[in-house]
Amino acid sequence: MSEEIRTEEKGKKLEDIRKESEEKACPVQKAVYFIDEFIAGPMCSKCYPCSLGTGEAKIRLIRISSHHKNVSKRDVQALKRIGLNMIEGSFCKKGRETGRFLIETLAASEDEFIRHISGFCLQKECISLVEYKIHPGQCVMCGKCLEACTHEAIIGEKRESYLTGYLPFEILQKKCTKCGECIKVCQIMAIKRLSTELPELIAK
Amino acid sequence: MEKLVKLQIDGTMVEAPAGMNLIDAAELAGIHIPNLCYLKGMKGIGACRLCLIEVEGLKAPVIACNTKVRDGMVIHTKNDKLNEVRKFVIDLILSMHPLDCMTCTKAGMCNLQKYAYDFELKESSFTRKKFGYPTDTANPFIKRDPDYCILCGRCVRVCKEQGTNVLEFMGRGIESKVVTAVDKPLQESGCTFCGSCVDVCPVNALLESDRLHKGREWEYEKLKSVCLLCGNGCDITVSTKEGSIQKINAGAEIGSAERYICAYGRFGFDCIEAETRLTAPLKRVNGELKETNWQDALGIVADKLKQAGREAGFISIAGIGNEDALTLRKLARDVVKTKNFDTTLSLYAGSDSLKNSQTADIDTADLIILVGLNPSQWKRILPALDAMVRRRVGRGAKLIVVNSEDTRLEEVATLSLKGDELTALKGIANALIGKGMKADKKLASAVKDAEITESTEKAASLIAGARSPVIFSSPALFNASANIALLKGKIISIGLESNARGVAIMGLTTDGKTYKEMIKDKMAVLYAVGEVPLTKRPDAGFLVVQNSHLTELAKQADVVLPSAIFLESAGTIIDYMGRVKYLPKAVEPQGEAKSHTDIFIALAKAMGSVIKRPTEAEVTRAAKVKTKLAFSPFDREQGLEVAPEELIESVNASVINGSRLLWLKETEKTVAL
């Protein structure tokens, strides 16, 4: 919030960030990316609605995307309020644009946001809301995923031609960080990324 | 008179001076437009967005702090949309602010608390953010607690504008923090502990270190007064509770950046209860100073003065009130019947240079010229002048520094003239006459041969082009500088002590021996008033010291009379601008200490005479002097070579040694090494 208006944009421009965010299919991830890049780059930190608002928006978006234990519809409402007030109250165009982005994103895909609160990411981009699973029928037990996993989240025994009775390959969800390294090495694509199916969804 | 414009604010018609911003204009109508970052007197930056208002005819809301009044404007300060933005902002700030108003010292004064109350926000509806920044308590003056900071930037801006420039923002967004360079503690950052940042902080982030348990704002009795510790004579606001001083602030409106006071003025009041404070008269018995009562002490002094008569001498500081000066003069001249009475004024100024000094409206001055003056916040030589000049320059005024020595103010000067001041002044005068300024014959002939250099020519152009230039000069160069003022502008000479001008006008200037002579010559009785800059006993037959503290000199005296300090006695001074300023009695004197005037009257009574207490009318009458400027040769008054820093330190020695300022002095020494 320094006195002189910082006109020169640091790093990326707002349009670039918007364009890059379009690459994300999940609207929550899109918003997370946009706000993150905005705070790190073009935000001038000069006026309250924008500098404090985006800080709060980031917290709310992380709650939604990581399925924080207390996440609720109030988080989406808070985002809406932040967006509207940034449009109304921000000093410069950049802040107002960011507010508008939030509102537009929410308006276009409110259902998606609500689904995230239920613990479901349709686009499987929010890593807290996806599970990696090894398809037992497709797995050839080559053991490459086991070598690739640095978190000791995969168990199983590599198939050796002279042995029988193997321990099948499996991903331990509690240890899995969803880094995606195993998917990269699985040549037969036996490892799948699935949206988590939480009890409340199954009940529907 | 400034032009008035009419506008309508929330249905009320308001007349406001042209150029005023809408926050101030609304206040005229008693309408408060919420704001957190606005500082009266400074350009609005519109960071907090609380002052957004709607102007009829404009599509989007505008910020009131940076929008000027226009004739026929119709504005609305409240509606649902605006209130939502305000509530939203306060809500966000509350989410990162400790909600401990019940124990917070700033409660009742805190703008955030006020707005939270207005918008009925008990808790933030947003995510609670805790940063856990450490509190800076490494100095005894200013406590910095970044956890309370609402990032309004007032402290940063005020520090920058007055030129101290030690605070800055670090980080972005919610992670911003106000820091010093490289996040060092204040005492290592170049901070002078003037406390301007404390005055403007709307919350509990910057506070006097010792405020805990010293009461909250509504418990205080507040008095407007004046600091007498140096030649600036700054306005102060004294807050007292249960008969003792709790804090001192700059004498400006709350939330305004218009005044500056230095660490001496703000934190020096501790000295009231210093160990060296005198609470009873002392007399020398068998070579040792023993406590006695007033009657006894005054009796001894009265006898000695009677015996001495013409051989008695009175020396005083010039930081005493007008009433004190008048009474002292009467005591010396009419009761003791001596011609020897003088003040420390004679060390740095001729009395005429102060009597003929003019007055000026500094807020409208567009050119400031400093001649032979080296004000410095850092050395605390006329620190408020330094801050004021920097502030004026920051707001667009030009500055010319004429000084043979290096000055720190040069860094902001439009033009700096080095070398002999007299040569420069002559050159400027000649150049001004060359530009068609009317001069009397004497002046014209005195400068007609003066060399006009490139810089004196430039200085003359600046003066000629200015609307209302103001010259501040050292007393020694007053006469020479006044010649410029004869051509254009106002001239003000500034003494080193608060009431230098008052003492000169009240006539406390010797008819006999001067201050220096009285110290050198063996006087039968030497009577020293106030903290005179002496540590060794002058060769006098009998030495009386009348001071608030037991100084080195007082320890060598024959009789010591305990006097009140300026916060403990009522009176007036005439400051360097010629304004009569009133000092109320903020607290009762410690122990048996009495005001200077009271002591002089009692002493006269002990000598069998009556001195009437000077009335306010008497002082105001005396203060009305017509200043007249006439040509005088371009000379420097001789015999006034005193080191300003040393003098200011020695007349304030007890204040410094008897308060937390001692820590500052020692720390500054270590940092300088």
PDB file of C-alpha atoms in Angstrom, chain B residues 263-359:
ATOM      1  CA  ALA B 263      11.732  12.924  21.561  1.00  0.00           C
ATOM      2  CA  TYR B 264      12.671  15.608  24.110  1.00  0.00           C
ATOM      3  CA  GLY B 265       9.241  17.159  24.032  1.00  0.00           C
ATOM      4  CA  ARG B 266       7.368  13.894  23.979  1.00  0.00           C
ATOM      5  CA  PHE B 267       9.317  11.780  26.432  1.00  0.00           C
ATOM      6  CA  GLY B 268      11.324  14.261  28.504  1.00  0.00           C
ATOM      7  CA  PHE B 269       8.560  14.702  31.085  1.00  0.00           C
ATOM      8  CA  ASP B 270       9.941  11.773  33.099  1.00  0.00           C
ATOM      9  CA  CYS B 271      12.440  14.257  34.480  1.00  0.00           C
ATOM     10  CA  ILE B 272       9.712  15.682  36.729  1.00  0.00           C
ATOM     11  CA  GLU B 273      10.320  12.818  39.103  1.00  0.00           C
ATOM     12  CA  ALA B 274      14.024  12.341  38.478  1.00  0.00           C
ATOM     13  CA  GLU B 275      16.350  11.507  41.350  1.00  0.00           C
ATOM     14  CA  THR B 276      18.046  14.860  40.988  1.00  0.00           C
ATOM     15  CA  ARG B 277      14.743  16.731  41.273  1.00  0.00           C
ATOM     16  CA  LEU B 278      14.819  19.435  43.923  1.00  0.00           C
ATOM     17  CA  THR B 279      11.884  19.448  46.294  1.00  0.00           C
ATOM     18  CA  ALA B 280      13.149  21.744  49.025  1.00  0.00           C
ATOM     19  CA  PRO B 281      15.552  24.710  49.267  1.00  0.00           C
ATOM     20  CA  LEU B 282      19.130  23.865  50.150  1.00  0.00           C
ATOM     21  CA  LYS B 283      21.787  25.908  51.935  1.00  0.00           C
ATOM     22  CA  ARG B 284      25.438  25.306  52.517  1.00  0.00           C
ATOM     23  CA  VAL B 285      26.261  24.428  56.119  1.00  0.00           C
ATOM     24  CA  ASN B 286      29.860  23.547  56.944  1.00  0.00           C
ATOM     25  CA  GLY B 287      30.642  22.957  53.313  1.00  0.00           C
ATOM     26  CA  GLU B 288      27.677  20.689  52.692  1.00  0.00           C
ATOM     27  CA  LEU B 289      24.284  21.369  51.153  1.00  0.00           C
ATOM     28  CA  LYS B 290      21.499  20.787  53.673  1.00  0.00           C
ATOM     29  CA  GLU B 291      17.744  21.017  53.251  1.00  0.00           C
ATOM     30  CA  THR B 292      16.117  24.043  54.740  1.00  0.00           C
ATOM     31  CA  ASN B 293      12.812  25.896  54.502  1.00  0.00           C
ATOM     32  CA  TRP B 294      11.840  28.662  52.145  1.00  0.00           C
ATOM     33  CA  GLN B 295      11.853  31.404  54.771  1.00  0.00           C
ATOM     34  CA  ASP B 296      15.385  30.603  55.831  1.00  0.00           C
ATOM     35  CA  ALA B 297      16.706  30.235  52.288  1.00  0.00           C
ATOM     36  CA  LEU B 298      15.038  33.404  51.013  1.00  0.00           C
ATOM     37  CA  GLY B 299      16.261  35.281  54.089  1.00  0.00           C
ATOM     38  CA  ILE B 300      19.854  34.336  53.362  1.00  0.00           C
ATOM     39  CA  VAL B 301      19.571  35.261  49.675  1.00  0.00           C
ATOM     40  CA  ALA B 302      17.776  38.533  50.465  1.00  0.00           C
ATOM     41  CA  ASP B 303      20.556  39.562  52.877  1.00  0.00           C
ATOM     42  CA  LYS B 304      23.269  38.735  50.400  1.00  0.00           C
ATOM     43  CA  LEU B 305      21.511  40.601  47.561  1.00  0.00           C
ATOM     44  CA  LYS B 306      20.962  43.640  49.770  1.00  0.00           C
ATOM     45  CA  GLN B 307      24.640  43.727  50.656  1.00  0.00           C
ATOM     46  CA  ALA B 308      25.720  43.228  47.078  1.00  0.00           C
ATOM     47  CA  GLY B 309      23.349  45.742  45.478  1.00  0.00           C
ATOM     48  CA  ARG B 310      24.977  46.924  42.266  1.00  0.00           C
ATOM     49  CA  GLU B 311      27.540  44.162  42.545  1.00  0.00           C
ATOM     50  CA  ALA B 312      24.905  41.475  42.206  1.00  0.00           C
ATOM     51  CA  GLY B 313      24.344  39.753  38.901  1.00  0.00           C
ATOM     52  CA  PHE B 314      21.465  37.690  37.523  1.00  0.00           C
ATOM     53  CA  ILE B 315      21.955  35.174  34.774  1.00  0.00           C
ATOM     54  CA  SER B 316      19.088  33.192  33.358  1.00  0.00           C
ATOM     55  CA  ILE B 317      18.188  30.869  30.549  1.00  0.00           C
ATOM     56  CA  ALA B 318      15.936  32.215  27.816  1.00  0.00           C
ATOM     57  CA  GLY B 319      13.627  29.240  28.173  1.00  0.00           C
ATOM     58  CA  ILE B 320      11.604  30.925  30.914  1.00  0.00           C
ATOM     59  CA  GLY B 321       8.162  32.441  30.521  1.00  0.00           C
ATOM     60  CA  ASN B 322       7.399  36.084  29.792  1.00  0.00           C
ATOM     61  CA  GLU B 323       6.023  36.543  33.311  1.00  0.00           C
ATOM     62  CA  ASP B 324       9.206  35.093  34.771  1.00  0.00           C
ATOM     63  CA  ALA B 325      11.283  37.421  32.610  1.00  0.00           C
ATOM     64  CA  LEU B 326       9.265  40.501  33.581  1.00  0.00           C
ATOM     65  CA  THR B 327       9.405  39.688  37.290  1.00  0.00           C
ATOM     66  CA  LEU B 328      13.099  38.885  37.184  1.00  0.00           C
ATOM     67  CA  ARG B 329      13.773  42.196  35.495  1.00  0.00           C
ATOM     68  CA  LYS B 330      11.802  44.042  38.156  1.00  0.00           C
ATOM     69  CA  LEU B 331      13.569  42.135  40.909  1.00  0.00           C
ATOM     70  CA  ALA B 332      17.007  42.921  39.550  1.00  0.00           C
ATOM     71  CA  ARG B 333      16.402  46.493  38.477  1.00  0.00           C
ATOM     72  CA  ASP B 334      13.934  47.829  41.013  1.00  0.00           C
ATOM     73  CA  VAL B 335      14.522  45.749  44.128  1.00  0.00           C
ATOM     74  CA  VAL B 336      18.182  44.718  44.081  1.00  0.00           C
ATOM     75  CA  LYS B 337      19.006  47.800  42.029  1.00  0.00           C
ATOM     76  CA  THR B 338      21.596  46.257  39.766  1.00  0.00           C
ATOM     77  CA  LYS B 339      22.045  46.698  36.054  1.00  0.00           C
ATOM     78  CA  ASN B 340      23.486  43.244  35.660  1.00  0.00           C
ATOM     79  CA  PHE B 341      20.805  40.891  34.418  1.00  0.00           C
ATOM     80  CA  ASP B 342      21.195  38.872  31.278  1.00  0.00           C
ATOM     81  CA  THR B 343      20.228  35.597  29.714  1.00  0.00           C
ATOM     82  CA  THR B 344      21.796  32.879  27.613  1.00  0.00           C
ATOM     83  CA  LEU B 345      20.158  34.670  24.701  1.00  0.00           C
ATOM     84  CA  SER B 346      23.243  36.883  24.551  1.00  0.00           C
ATOM     85  CA  LEU B 347      25.310  33.799  23.687  1.00  0.00           C
ATOM     86  CA  TYR B 348      23.641  33.381  20.335  1.00  0.00           C
ATOM     87  CA  ALA B 349      21.558  36.458  19.519  1.00  0.00           C
ATOM     88  CA  GLY B 350      21.470  40.200  19.695  1.00  0.00           C
ATOM     89  CA  SER B 351      18.127  41.258  21.154  1.00  0.00           C
ATOM     90  CA  ASP B 352      17.283  43.516  18.193  1.00  0.00           C
ATOM     91  CA  SER B 353      17.508  40.621  15.794  1.00  0.00           C
ATOM     92  CA  LEU B 354      14.663  38.984  17.669  1.00  0.00           C
ATOM     93  CA  LYS B 355      12.624  42.103  18.342  1.00  0.00           C
ATOM     94  CA  ASN B 356      12.584  43.042  14.677  1.00  0.00           C
ATOM     95  CA  SER B 357      11.905  39.532  13.510  1.00  0.00           C
ATOM     96  CA  GLN B 358       8.662  39.287  11.568  1.00  0.00           C
ATOM     97  CA  THR B 359       5.919  36.706  11.326  1.00  0.00           C
TER      98      THR B 359
END
